């Protein structure tokens, strides 16, 4: 059974023998054959009489569940009635986080379309790659990002319909939506119809698109939020990851709506602006990256953050020093979690009561995790190997041979080197291809970074292996100092000595270079490959 008229996504799923094994062994993971996640997450609240509850806020906008539903319905009608959308078509969504972008997501998914998010900073060349790969037919684009998409246009023959929003202009999305009735029934999609294509934030090669079903969205809502974060309907979510990144889509839109809570979608959620936004909206639940926690820790005293109750970190490893820094500044124990675009959201994490500095946490209910050796055999506790995950969600790349690299023997291999402790905590080491091999030793850059971050002069740092004739590689640290410290030879020596005291001396950075900033992706990840090439 499928509701898709356009079967592109189904036709380009990986062959069944290359899928990960899926496990649905919790009662809340039993899904009906027919399922539309937009209906479940949005319409259900209105149907059950909660239409008046606050749902989404942003620049000048304060929408209830009924308001978001009405706007999503009108957008769904514009797509279907004016732009000929049929179920299964791919719709590019572009814009900084905003209530309108959220309404577009729900409009597309209610109409049976496939939402394809795109990071706001993407350039025409990257947009062309996405449009080609996903054979995108429609785009809904924030007017402020119109130029780059227009540049891509001539090279995108499949992209026939582009509408802009955040504009009062005639023919713009808002104007067209205003002319439509606010009722629109969700298309009765199959649980395994694709509703979301998420491109990976990968650093090399052609972009990969992951396919996620309506069922996957509901499974993600049923696992980490329900068992670990445990939000209430009165929570107010806020944070930085873009909705085009599944960390942001889940953490700032799907999860709050899954419990009837509300979310604040901030257009410019930089660390210098977030604390003021938390205070202004009385947010309770902050979702952001380790870097942002480090950058914000110093500014908390000047804002009223008394509303804040929970803080979530993902995207990169959370160093113990950052956990402590934030706890000292805010009184709140961060909830760390590792997720991936391929698995949709978080699969290893912990709640506030079970935080263990330096460890990511334990496996999230609904998932299974283990550490495998290079031949796919499970390793005993304490040994470093490849992290392997199974659960109700899993990797399905759109027409991509790299499926075989991510999925092996039924397991999703995330590309991370981890060890598991006797009592089931998973301790991050490095990306498997980022392990530094120096003088015969395996050294994990993030461990050296975590040690350096304990030094009071260090604001940010990145540690990579750089080529060395004698040792193969040597450990090199790129360090951003806090204001008032000079990056001179004496500081380099002090940091080297400090590291030798904190961790095994052979891991200390033999080379130290001071920088004003470190290269990062739009998802907040340190770009180690750039540091290596600059090393
Ligand atoms: C790394 C972490 C240590 C790790 C993501 C939460 O980051 C997300 O997805 P991506 O596809 O990257 C996945 C990779 O990022 N990573 C993420 N979180 C952590 N490493 N500790 C962490 N807490 O290498 C992983 O394989 O961009 C995160 C939810 C949804 C996501 N898509």
PDB file of C-alpha atoms and ligand atoms in Angstrom, residues 200-201 245-248 313-318 336-342 344-348 360 406 414-416 418 428 431 523 525, ligand 1:
ATOM      1  CA  UNK A 200      23.857  14.565   5.411  1.00  0.00           C
ATOM      2  CA  UNK A 201      26.187  17.254   6.596  1.00  0.00           C
ATOM      3  CA  UNK A 245      19.197  19.398  10.218  1.00  0.00           C
ATOM      4  CA  UNK A 246      17.280  16.500  11.751  1.00  0.00           C
ATOM      5  CA  UNK A 247      18.675  17.490  15.182  1.00  0.00           C
ATOM      6  CA  UNK A 248      16.769  20.765  14.806  1.00  0.00           C
ATOM      7  CA  UNK A 313      23.567  19.009  23.524  1.00  0.00           C
ATOM      8  CA  UNK A 314      24.242  17.033  20.346  1.00  0.00           C
ATOM      9  CA  UNK A 315      26.092  17.155  17.045  1.00  0.00           C
ATOM     10  CA  UNK A 316      29.546  16.779  18.571  1.00  0.00           C
ATOM     11  CA  UNK A 317      31.003  15.235  21.684  1.00  0.00           C
ATOM     12  CA  UNK A 318      30.345  17.221  24.858  1.00  0.00           C
ATOM     13  CA  UNK A 336      24.083  14.869  25.910  1.00  0.00           C
ATOM     14  CA  UNK A 337      22.942  12.649  23.049  1.00  0.00           C
ATOM     15  CA  UNK A 338      24.447  11.226  19.890  1.00  0.00           C
ATOM     16  CA  UNK A 339      22.225  11.068  16.859  1.00  0.00           C
ATOM     17  CA  UNK A 340      22.739  11.000  13.134  1.00  0.00           C
ATOM     18  CA  UNK A 341      20.949  12.061   9.980  1.00  0.00           C
ATOM     19  CA  UNK A 342      20.831   8.388   8.940  1.00  0.00           C
ATOM     20  CA  UNK A 344      17.011  10.486  12.228  1.00  0.00           C
ATOM     21  CA  UNK A 345      17.677  11.352  15.849  1.00  0.00           C
ATOM     22  CA  UNK A 346      19.315  10.465  19.162  1.00  0.00           C
ATOM     23  CA  UNK A 347      20.066   6.804  20.051  1.00  0.00           C
ATOM     24  CA  UNK A 348      22.519   7.087  22.956  1.00  0.00           C
ATOM     25  CA  UNK A 360      27.588  10.096  25.874  1.00  0.00           C
ATOM     26  CA  UNK A 406      26.853   2.628   6.714  1.00  0.00           C
ATOM     27  CA  UNK A 414      27.862   5.501  12.438  1.00  0.00           C
ATOM     28  CA  UNK A 415      31.565   5.993  11.706  1.00  0.00           C
ATOM     29  CA  UNK A 416      32.365   6.678  15.350  1.00  0.00           C
ATOM     30  CA  UNK A 418      33.500   4.225  20.938  1.00  0.00           C
ATOM     31  CA  UNK A 428      33.120   8.593  22.513  1.00  0.00           C
ATOM     32  CA  UNK A 431      35.286   9.664  14.231  1.00  0.00           C
ATOM     33  CA  UNK A 523      25.559  22.232  12.046  1.00  0.00           C
ATOM     34  CA  UNK A 525      30.751  20.528  13.817  1.00  0.00           C
TER      35      UNK A 525
HETATM   36  C1  LIG B   1      28.655  13.069  15.678  1.00  0.00           C
HETATM   37  C2  LIG B   1      28.341  13.142  18.168  1.00  0.00           C
HETATM   38  C3  LIG B   1      29.701  12.619  19.957  1.00  0.00           C
HETATM   39  C4  LIG B   1      28.948  11.599  15.481  1.00  0.00           C
HETATM   40  C5  LIG B   1      22.536  14.593  14.885  1.00  0.00           C
HETATM   41  C6  LIG B   1      21.447  14.538  17.036  1.00  0.00           C
HETATM   42  O1  LIG B   1      24.815  15.185  14.550  1.00  0.00           O
HETATM   43  C7  LIG B   1      23.802  14.684  14.076  1.00  0.00           C
HETATM   44  O2  LIG B   1      23.752  14.156  12.805  1.00  0.00           O
HETATM   45  P1  LIG B   1      24.894  14.218  11.670  1.00  0.00           P
HETATM   46  O3  LIG B   1      24.466  13.304  10.589  1.00  0.00           O
HETATM   47  O4  LIG B   1      26.223  13.682  12.356  1.00  0.00           O
HETATM   48  C8  LIG B   1      26.293  12.441  13.032  1.00  0.00           C
HETATM   49  C9  LIG B   1      27.648  12.310  13.691  1.00  0.00           C
HETATM   50  O5  LIG B   1      27.895  13.463  14.533  1.00  0.00           O
HETATM   51  N1  LIG B   1      27.873  13.317  16.903  1.00  0.00           N
HETATM   52  C10 LIG B   1      26.608  13.747  16.976  1.00  0.00           C
HETATM   53  N2  LIG B   1      26.235  13.879  18.272  1.00  0.00           N
HETATM   54  C11 LIG B   1      27.301  13.512  19.038  1.00  0.00           C
HETATM   55  N3  LIG B   1      29.528  12.698  18.624  1.00  0.00           N
HETATM   56  N4  LIG B   1      28.744  12.970  20.860  1.00  0.00           N
HETATM   57  C12 LIG B   1      27.539  13.427  20.447  1.00  0.00           C
HETATM   58  N5  LIG B   1      26.605  13.780  21.353  1.00  0.00           N
HETATM   59  O6  LIG B   1      30.159  11.507  14.781  1.00  0.00           O
HETATM   60  C13 LIG B   1      27.778  11.134  14.622  1.00  0.00           C
HETATM   61  O7  LIG B   1      28.055   9.939  13.924  1.00  0.00           O
HETATM   62  O8  LIG B   1      25.170  15.646  11.303  1.00  0.00           O
HETATM   63  C14 LIG B   1      22.600  14.655  16.271  1.00  0.00           C
HETATM   64  C15 LIG B   1      20.228  14.374  16.441  1.00  0.00           C
HETATM   65  C16 LIG B   1      20.133  14.315  15.067  1.00  0.00           C
HETATM   66  C17 LIG B   1      21.298  14.429  14.282  1.00  0.00           C
HETATM   67  N6  LIG B   1      21.169  14.375  12.925  1.00  0.00           N
END
